[in-house]
PDB file of C-alpha atoms in Angstrom:
ATOM      1  CA  MET A  12       0.507 -17.702 -16.967  1.00 94.00           C
ATOM      2  CA  ILE A  13      -0.473 -15.236 -14.289  1.00 96.00           C
ATOM      3  CA  GLU A  14       2.710 -15.626 -12.222  1.00 97.00           C
ATOM      4  CA  ALA A  15       4.749 -14.363 -15.185  1.00 96.00           C
ATOM      5  CA  LEU A  16       3.014 -10.975 -14.922  1.00 98.00           C
ATOM      6  CA  LEU A  17       3.434 -10.300 -11.200  1.00 98.00           C
ATOM      7  CA  PRO A  18       6.346  -9.591  -8.859  1.00 97.00           C
ATOM      8  CA  GLY A  19       7.789 -12.322  -6.684  1.00 97.00           C
ATOM      9  CA  VAL A  20       5.970 -11.057  -3.577  1.00 97.00           C
ATOM     10  CA  ALA A  21       2.674 -12.164  -5.146  1.00 98.00           C
ATOM     11  CA  ALA A  22       1.396 -15.724  -4.736  1.00 98.00           C
ATOM     12  CA  THR A  23      -0.753 -17.205  -7.468  1.00 98.00           C
ATOM     13  CA  GLY A  24      -2.903 -20.182  -8.298  1.00 97.00           C
ATOM     14  CA  GLU A  25      -4.367 -21.055 -11.682  1.00 97.00           C
ATOM     15  CA  ALA A  26      -6.292 -23.812 -13.451  1.00 96.00           C
ATOM     16  CA  PHE A  27      -7.054 -24.420 -17.094  1.00 95.00           C
ATOM     17  CA  GLY A  28     -10.267 -26.281 -16.433  1.00 88.00           C
ATOM     18  CA  PRO A  29     -12.352 -27.856 -13.658  1.00 85.00           C
ATOM     19  CA  ASP A  30     -10.381 -28.709 -10.530  1.00 81.00           C
ATOM     20  CA  GLY A  31     -11.587 -32.010  -9.111  1.00 77.00           C
ATOM     21  CA  SER A  32     -10.023 -31.188  -5.740  1.00 74.00           C
ATOM     22  CA  ALA A  33     -12.028 -27.977  -5.299  1.00 84.00           C
ATOM     23  CA  THR A  34     -14.264 -27.945  -2.242  1.00 90.00           C
ATOM     24  CA  LEU A  35     -16.360 -25.144  -0.804  1.00 94.00           C
ATOM     25  CA  TYR A  36     -16.963 -23.986   2.718  1.00 96.00           C
ATOM     26  CA  PRO A  37     -20.656 -24.144   3.680  1.00 97.00           C
ATOM     27  CA  GLU A  38     -21.055 -20.370   3.462  1.00 97.00           C
ATOM     28  CA  GLU A  39     -19.535 -20.414  -0.027  1.00 96.00           C
ATOM     29  CA  ALA A  40     -21.646 -23.352  -1.174  1.00 96.00           C
ATOM     30  CA  ALA A  41     -24.798 -21.552  -0.095  1.00 96.00           C
ATOM     31  CA  LEU A  42     -24.048 -18.757  -2.570  1.00 96.00           C
ATOM     32  CA  VAL A  43     -24.099 -21.075  -5.591  1.00 95.00           C
ATOM     33  CA  ALA A  44     -26.508 -23.751  -4.428  1.00 94.00           C
ATOM     34  CA  ARG A  45     -29.107 -22.785  -7.049  1.00 95.00           C
ATOM     35  CA  THR A  46     -26.785 -21.773  -9.872  1.00 94.00           C
ATOM     36  CA  PRO A  47     -26.036 -23.776 -13.061  1.00 95.00           C
ATOM     37  CA  ASP A  48     -23.298 -26.402 -12.885  1.00 92.00           C
ATOM     38  CA  ARG A  49     -20.911 -24.300 -14.975  1.00 92.00           C
ATOM     39  CA  ARG A  50     -21.188 -21.299 -12.667  1.00 93.00           C
ATOM     40  CA  ARG A  51     -20.735 -23.526  -9.625  1.00 93.00           C
ATOM     41  CA  GLU A  52     -17.593 -25.074 -11.159  1.00 94.00           C
ATOM     42  CA  GLU A  53     -16.066 -21.662 -11.958  1.00 94.00           C
ATOM     43  CA  PHE A  54     -16.864 -20.421  -8.462  1.00 95.00           C
ATOM     44  CA  SER A  55     -15.342 -23.537  -6.847  1.00 96.00           C
ATOM     45  CA  THR A  56     -12.217 -23.774  -8.996  1.00 96.00           C
ATOM     46  CA  VAL A  57     -11.234 -20.134  -8.671  1.00 96.00           C
ATOM     47  CA  ARG A  58     -11.524 -20.476  -4.887  1.00 96.00           C
ATOM     48  CA  ALA A  59      -9.305 -23.530  -5.004  1.00 96.00           C
ATOM     49  CA  CYS A  60      -6.800 -21.317  -6.835  1.00 97.00           C
ATOM     50  CA  ALA A  61      -7.137 -18.698  -4.099  1.00 97.00           C
ATOM     51  CA  ARG A  62      -6.539 -21.243  -1.366  1.00 97.00           C
ATOM     52  CA  ARG A  63      -3.383 -22.456  -3.113  1.00 97.00           C
ATOM     53  CA  ALA A  64      -2.199 -18.847  -3.202  1.00 98.00           C
ATOM     54  CA  LEU A  65      -2.968 -18.445   0.501  1.00 98.00           C
ATOM     55  CA  ALA A  66      -0.923 -21.576   1.221  1.00 98.00           C
ATOM     56  CA  ALA A  67       1.971 -20.132  -0.798  1.00 98.00           C
ATOM     57  CA  LEU A  68       1.857 -17.106   1.513  1.00 98.00           C
ATOM     58  CA  GLY A  69       2.052 -19.447   4.501  1.00 97.00           C
ATOM     59  CA  LEU A  70      -1.560 -18.822   5.480  1.00 97.00           C
ATOM     60  CA  PRO A  71      -4.303 -21.342   6.294  1.00 96.00           C
ATOM     61  CA  PRO A  72      -7.227 -21.937   3.923  1.00 95.00           C
ATOM     62  CA  ALA A  73     -10.237 -19.691   4.418  1.00 95.00           C
ATOM     63  CA  PRO A  74     -13.597 -19.032   2.768  1.00 96.00           C
ATOM     64  CA  VAL A  75     -13.567 -16.316   0.118  1.00 97.00           C
ATOM     65  CA  LEU A  76     -16.879 -14.493   0.172  1.00 96.00           C
ATOM     66  CA  PRO A  77     -17.952 -11.605  -2.053  1.00 95.00           C
ATOM     67  CA  GLY A  78     -18.350  -8.178  -0.503  1.00 93.00           C
ATOM     68  CA  VAL A  79     -19.588  -4.879  -1.925  1.00 92.00           C
ATOM     69  CA  ARG A  80     -19.473  -4.936  -5.740  1.00 89.00           C
ATOM     70  CA  ASN A  81     -18.423  -8.609  -5.455  1.00 91.00           C
ATOM     71  CA  VAL A  82     -14.949  -7.648  -4.239  1.00 95.00           C
ATOM     72  CA  PRO A  83     -13.439 -10.788  -2.634  1.00 96.00           C
ATOM     73  CA  GLN A  84     -13.076 -10.558   1.127  1.00 97.00           C
ATOM     74  CA  TRP A  85      -9.583 -11.755   2.022  1.00 97.00           C
ATOM     75  CA  PRO A  86      -8.113 -12.557   5.444  1.00 97.00           C
ATOM     76  CA  ALA A  87      -6.710  -9.602   7.356  1.00 96.00           C
ATOM     77  CA  GLY A  88      -3.409  -8.426   5.935  1.00 96.00           C
ATOM     78  CA  VAL A  89      -4.017  -9.903   2.468  1.00 98.00           C
ATOM     79  CA  VAL A  90      -4.923  -8.228  -0.825  1.00 98.00           C
ATOM     80  CA  GLY A  91      -5.747  -9.956  -4.055  1.00 98.00           C
ATOM     81  CA  SER A  92      -7.878 -10.555  -7.096  1.00 98.00           C
ATOM     82  CA  MET A  93      -9.557 -13.464  -8.881  1.00 98.00           C
ATOM     83  CA  THR A  94     -10.613 -14.013 -12.476  1.00 97.00           C
ATOM     84  CA  HIS A  95     -12.162 -16.688 -14.656  1.00 95.00           C
ATOM     85  CA  CYS A  96     -13.090 -17.128 -18.291  1.00 95.00           C
ATOM     86  CA  GLU A  97     -13.647 -20.049 -20.629  1.00 93.00           C
ATOM     87  CA  GLY A  98     -10.715 -22.396 -20.073  1.00 93.00           C
ATOM     88  CA  TYR A  99      -8.970 -20.456 -17.317  1.00 97.00           C
ATOM     89  CA  ARG A 100      -9.317 -19.560 -13.627  1.00 97.00           C
ATOM     90  CA  ALA A 101      -6.753 -17.704 -11.514  1.00 98.00           C
ATOM     91  CA  ALA A 102      -6.141 -15.934  -8.228  1.00 98.00           C
ATOM     92  CA  ALA A 103      -3.273 -13.670  -7.180  1.00 98.00           C
ATOM     93  CA  LEU A 104      -2.620 -12.600  -3.568  1.00 98.00           C
ATOM     94  CA  ALA A 105      -0.019 -10.726  -1.564  1.00 98.00           C
ATOM     95  CA  ARG A 106       0.529  -9.401   1.917  1.00 98.00           C
ATOM     96  CA  ASP A 107      -0.588  -5.806   2.234  1.00 97.00           C
ATOM     97  CA  THR A 108       2.865  -4.828   3.482  1.00 96.00           C
ATOM     98  CA  ASP A 109       4.226  -5.737   0.028  1.00 97.00           C
ATOM     99  CA  LEU A 110       1.417  -4.688  -2.306  1.00 97.00           C
ATOM    100  CA  ALA A 111      -1.414  -2.270  -1.651  1.00 97.00           C
ATOM    101  CA  MET A 112      -3.596  -3.972  -4.269  1.00 97.00           C
ATOM    102  CA  ILE A 113      -3.591  -6.470  -7.132  1.00 98.00           C
ATOM    103  CA  GLY A 114      -5.910  -6.489 -10.135  1.00 98.00           C
ATOM    104  CA  ILE A 115      -5.990  -9.380 -12.611  1.00 98.00           C
ATOM    105  CA  ASP A 116      -8.282 -10.271 -15.493  1.00 98.00           C
ATOM    106  CA  ALA A 117      -8.476 -13.057 -18.074  1.00 98.00           C
ATOM    107  CA  GLU A 118     -10.458 -13.085 -21.307  1.00 98.00           C
ATOM    108  CA  PRO A 119     -10.683 -15.335 -24.365  1.00 97.00           C
ATOM    109  CA  ASP A 120      -8.344 -14.079 -27.087  1.00 97.00           C
ATOM    110  CA  LEU A 121     -11.268 -13.443 -29.439  1.00 96.00           C
ATOM    111  CA  PRO A 122     -12.742 -10.269 -30.942  1.00 96.00           C
ATOM    112  CA  LEU A 123     -15.255  -8.461 -28.754  1.00 96.00           C
ATOM    113  CA  PRO A 124     -18.900  -8.701 -29.764  1.00 96.00           C
ATOM    114  CA  GLY A 125     -20.066  -5.950 -32.100  1.00 95.00           C
ATOM    115  CA  GLY A 126     -20.492  -2.558 -30.456  1.00 95.00           C
ATOM    116  CA  VAL A 127     -18.649  -3.404 -27.233  1.00 97.00           C
ATOM    117  CA  LEU A 128     -15.365  -1.776 -28.203  1.00 97.00           C
ATOM    118  CA  GLU A 129     -17.090   1.500 -29.015  1.00 96.00           C
ATOM    119  CA  SER A 130     -18.825   1.438 -25.618  1.00 97.00           C
ATOM    120  CA  ILE A 131     -15.623   0.997 -23.567  1.00 97.00           C
ATOM    121  CA  ALA A 132     -12.944   2.851 -25.542  1.00 98.00           C
ATOM    122  CA  LEU A 133     -11.956   6.492 -25.474  1.00 98.00           C
ATOM    123  CA  PRO A 134     -11.413   8.043 -28.929  1.00 97.00           C
ATOM    124  CA  GLY A 135      -7.644   7.700 -28.672  1.00 97.00           C
ATOM    125  CA  GLU A 136      -7.903   4.088 -27.531  1.00 97.00           C
ATOM    126  CA  LEU A 137     -10.295   3.283 -30.349  1.00 96.00           C
ATOM    127  CA  ALA A 138      -7.882   4.771 -32.880  1.00 96.00           C
ATOM    128  CA  ARG A 139      -4.952   2.814 -31.463  1.00 95.00           C
ATOM    129  CA  VAL A 140      -6.861  -0.472 -31.512  1.00 95.00           C
ATOM    130  CA  ARG A 141      -7.908   0.048 -35.114  1.00 91.00           C
ATOM    131  CA  ALA A 142      -4.438   1.160 -36.146  1.00 90.00           C
ATOM    132  CA  GLY A 143      -3.030  -2.166 -34.920  1.00 77.00           C
ATOM    133  CA  GLY A 144      -5.156  -4.039 -37.424  1.00 69.00           C
ATOM    134  CA  SER A 145      -3.918  -7.385 -38.716  1.00 65.00           C
ATOM    135  CA  ARG A 146      -0.335  -6.638 -37.624  1.00 72.00           C
ATOM    136  CA  SER A 147      -1.109  -7.477 -34.011  1.00 78.00           C
ATOM    137  CA  ARG A 148      -0.554 -10.976 -32.610  1.00 90.00           C
ATOM    138  CA  VAL A 149      -3.387 -10.487 -30.099  1.00 94.00           C
ATOM    139  CA  ASN A 150      -6.976  -9.283 -30.386  1.00 96.00           C
ATOM    140  CA  ARG A 151      -6.325  -5.714 -29.264  1.00 96.00           C
ATOM    141  CA  ASP A 152      -9.963  -4.925 -28.577  1.00 97.00           C
ATOM    142  CA  ARG A 153     -10.141  -7.826 -26.119  1.00 97.00           C
ATOM    143  CA  LEU A 154      -6.785  -6.842 -24.637  1.00 97.00           C
ATOM    144  CA  LEU A 155      -8.119  -3.336 -23.999  1.00 98.00           C
ATOM    145  CA  PHE A 156     -11.255  -4.722 -22.349  1.00 98.00           C
ATOM    146  CA  SER A 157      -9.170  -6.981 -20.096  1.00 98.00           C
ATOM    147  CA  ALA A 158      -6.846  -4.148 -19.065  1.00 98.00           C
ATOM    148  CA  LYS A 159      -9.847  -1.957 -18.215  1.00 98.00           C
ATOM    149  CA  GLU A 160     -11.154  -4.737 -15.990  1.00 98.00           C
ATOM    150  CA  ALA A 161      -7.762  -5.091 -14.275  1.00 98.00           C
ATOM    151  CA  VAL A 162      -7.719  -1.336 -13.661  1.00 98.00           C
ATOM    152  CA  TYR A 163     -11.146  -1.475 -12.024  1.00 97.00           C
ATOM    153  CA  LYS A 164     -10.185  -4.479  -9.900  1.00 97.00           C
ATOM    154  CA  THR A 165      -7.188  -2.526  -8.636  1.00 98.00           C
ATOM    155  CA  TRP A 166      -8.980   0.795  -8.185  1.00 98.00           C
ATOM    156  CA  TYR A 167     -12.252  -0.096  -6.496  1.00 97.00           C
ATOM    157  CA  PRO A 168     -11.007  -2.193  -3.539  1.00 96.00           C
ATOM    158  CA  LEU A 169      -8.367   0.465  -2.876  1.00 95.00           C
ATOM    159  CA  MET A 170     -10.451   3.620  -3.289  1.00 95.00           C
ATOM    160  CA  ARG A 171     -14.018   2.357  -2.729  1.00 93.00           C
ATOM    161  CA  THR A 172     -15.242   4.687  -5.444  1.00 94.00           C
ATOM    162  CA  GLU A 173     -16.606   3.792  -8.869  1.00 93.00           C
ATOM    163  CA  LEU A 174     -14.496   3.969 -12.005  1.00 95.00           C
ATOM    164  CA  ASP A 175     -16.043   3.845 -15.464  1.00 96.00           C
ATOM    165  CA  PHE A 176     -14.479   2.501 -18.645  1.00 95.00           C
ATOM    166  CA  ASP A 177     -13.872   6.049 -19.865  1.00 95.00           C
ATOM    167  CA  ASP A 178     -12.062   7.100 -16.687  1.00 97.00           C
ATOM    168  CA  ALA A 179      -8.797   5.424 -17.706  1.00 98.00           C
ATOM    169  CA  ASP A 180      -6.823   5.987 -20.908  1.00 98.00           C
ATOM    170  CA  ILE A 181      -4.757   2.874 -21.641  1.00 98.00           C
ATOM    171  CA  THR A 182      -1.770   2.478 -23.927  1.00 98.00           C
ATOM    172  CA  PHE A 183       0.062  -0.762 -24.703  1.00 96.00           C
ATOM    173  CA  VAL A 184       3.597  -1.756 -25.598  1.00 95.00           C
ATOM    174  CA  GLU A 185       4.287  -5.193 -27.086  1.00 92.00           C
ATOM    175  CA  ASP A 186       7.546  -7.067 -26.652  1.00 92.00           C
ATOM    176  CA  GLY A 187       8.192  -7.936 -30.269  1.00 83.00           C
ATOM    177  CA  THR A 188      11.064 -10.284 -29.413  1.00 85.00           C
ATOM    178  CA  SER A 189       8.966 -12.713 -27.374  1.00 85.00           C
ATOM    179  CA  ALA A 190       7.612 -15.939 -28.840  1.00 88.00           C
ATOM    180  CA  ARG A 191       4.333 -15.325 -27.012  1.00 92.00           C
ATOM    181  CA  PRO A 192       2.484 -12.019 -27.479  1.00 95.00           C
ATOM    182  CA  GLN A 193       3.174 -10.062 -24.295  1.00 96.00           C
ATOM    183  CA  GLY A 194       4.134  -6.636 -23.073  1.00 97.00           C
ATOM    184  CA  THR A 195       3.221  -3.803 -20.746  1.00 98.00           C
ATOM    185  CA  PHE A 196       0.443  -1.266 -20.457  1.00 98.00           C
ATOM    186  CA  SER A 197      -0.057   2.098 -18.794  1.00 98.00           C
ATOM    187  CA  ALA A 198      -3.421   3.340 -17.553  1.00 98.00           C
ATOM    188  CA  ARG A 199      -3.641   7.098 -17.103  1.00 98.00           C
ATOM    189  CA  LEU A 200      -6.415   7.791 -14.604  1.00 98.00           C
ATOM    190  CA  LEU A 201      -8.527  10.748 -15.687  1.00 97.00           C
ATOM    191  CA  ARG A 202      -9.976  11.261 -12.194  1.00 94.00           C
ATOM    192  CA  PRO A 203      -6.919  10.878  -9.941  1.00 96.00           C
ATOM    193  CA  ARG A 204      -7.544  10.534  -6.228  1.00 96.00           C
ATOM    194  CA  ARG A 205      -5.552  10.023  -3.083  1.00 95.00           C
ATOM    195  CA  ALA A 206      -5.230   6.478  -1.817  1.00 94.00           C
ATOM    196  CA  PRO A 207      -5.865   5.756   1.874  1.00 90.00           C
ATOM    197  CA  ASP A 208      -2.103   5.975   2.457  1.00 90.00           C
ATOM    198  CA  GLY A 209      -2.032   9.533   1.069  1.00 92.00           C
ATOM    199  CA  ARG A 210      -0.581   8.890  -2.384  1.00 93.00           C
ATOM    200  CA  LEU A 211      -2.097  10.702  -5.325  1.00 96.00           C
ATOM    201  CA  VAL A 212      -2.837   7.866  -7.729  1.00 96.00           C
ATOM    202  CA  GLU A 213      -2.579   9.133 -11.296  1.00 97.00           C
ATOM    203  CA  ARG A 214      -1.488   6.049 -13.202  1.00 97.00           C
ATOM    204  CA  PHE A 215      -1.359   2.261 -12.993  1.00 98.00           C
ATOM    205  CA  SER A 216       1.244   0.221 -14.827  1.00 97.00           C
ATOM    206  CA  GLY A 217       0.623  -3.401 -15.720  1.00 98.00           C
ATOM    207  CA  ARG A 218       1.686  -6.339 -17.828  1.00 98.00           C
ATOM    208  CA  TRP A 219      -0.152  -8.552 -20.301  1.00 98.00           C
ATOM    209  CA  LEU A 220       0.264 -11.914 -21.954  1.00 98.00           C
ATOM    210  CA  ALA A 221      -1.607 -13.907 -24.605  1.00 97.00           C
ATOM    211  CA  ASP A 222      -1.230 -17.689 -24.716  1.00 96.00           C
ATOM    212  CA  ARG A 223      -3.352 -20.807 -25.121  1.00 95.00           C
ATOM    213  CA  GLY A 224      -6.206 -18.747 -26.547  1.00 96.00           C
ATOM    214  CA  ILE A 225      -6.399 -16.513 -23.453  1.00 97.00           C
ATOM    215  CA  VAL A 226      -5.433 -12.895 -22.751  1.00 98.00           C
ATOM    216  CA  VAL A 227      -4.328 -12.130 -19.186  1.00 98.00           C
ATOM    217  CA  THR A 228      -3.638  -8.688 -17.701  1.00 98.00           C
ATOM    218  CA  ALA A 229      -2.268  -7.825 -14.259  1.00 98.00           C
ATOM    219  CA  ILE A 230      -1.521  -4.769 -12.130  1.00 98.00           C
ATOM    220  CA  ALA A 231       0.548  -4.859  -8.933  1.00 98.00           C
ATOM    221  CA  PHE A 232       0.213  -1.637  -6.945  1.00 97.00           C
ATOM    222  CA  PRO A 233       3.071  -1.421  -4.400  1.00 96.00           C
ATOM    223  CA  ALA A 234       2.573  -0.729  -0.734  1.00 95.00           C
ATOM    224  CA  VAL A 235       4.188   2.341   0.792  1.00 88.00           C
ATOM    225  CA  LYS A 236       7.204   1.237   2.794  1.00 76.00           C
ATOM    226  CA  ALA A 237       7.930   2.601   6.255  1.00 49.00           C
ATOM    227  CA  ALA A 238      10.768   4.830   5.008  1.00 45.00           C
ATOM    228  CA  GLU A 239       8.496   6.404   2.405  1.00 60.00           C
ATOM    229  CA  ARG A 240       5.748   7.082   4.950  1.00 53.00           C
ATOM    230  CA  LYS A 241       8.160   9.213   6.974  1.00 49.00           C
ATOM    231  CA  SER A 242       8.408  11.683   4.102  1.00 50.00           C
ATOM    232  CA  GLY A 243       4.696  12.504   4.442  1.00 50.00           C
ATOM    233  CA  PRO A 244       1.817  11.672   2.107  1.00 44.00           C
ATOM    234  CA  ASP A 245       1.784  15.055   0.370  1.00 42.00           C
ATOM    235  CA  THR A 246       5.230  14.397  -1.066  1.00 36.00           C
ATOM    236  CA  VAL A 247       4.238  11.117  -2.726  1.00 39.00           C
ATOM    237  CA  ARG A 248       2.750  11.106  -6.230  1.00 39.00           C
ATOM    238  CA  TYR A 249       2.320   7.552  -7.449  1.00 43.00           C
ATOM    239  CA  GLN A 250       2.581   6.827 -11.151  1.00 46.00           C
ATOM    240  CA  GLY A 251       4.246   3.437 -11.309  1.00 47.00           C
ATOM    241  CA  GLY A 252       3.106  -0.163 -11.154  1.00 46.00           C
TER     242      GLY A 252
END
């Protein structure tokens, strides 16, 4: 599923349940030694996905340890994101010369618990979700939640500053011709900032897909190429995805 949402420069791994081949490095195992079996399985399987993605990039396996705000710590020169929910685990990685950051999220395609939508949605988002009503082929409240998570997973590792649910205004477009519910989304950042490479980041663009009872969202934020760097950071205003 996840590979369908990302450019070819990204490497992915996914699993739709426990991965019997998943093994942990000692430093990883220590982090979940006292956790319930389900949490340990999620932790192990998503790291197996990450190691398959590393192999697809031609890189050796490595432990994936959480850093500040649980951001995965990747080998030098690699950016990426991991996600897991009931029935699905995935990782997506790329070389930092191709993508500056990746953010992915997966959620069950079920309505959010009562009150959650109101706590995460801006007024315009709330109106758009409710306007979709029964016409939508996906639970739009859950789709919005997933996209907000993907935005955060892209923003925080890149900027190292917090981003709240109400700091991004997200709109969706659905591809009505597809057999599976899927489409694109645009996240307008209400507190734009400059990335470390000098770009003013005002918007992320992403893609989404619903299948097998799961909603998946993904953002691929391109790296600045050498030719673009020569023009100087003040000339670059990034709005794409």
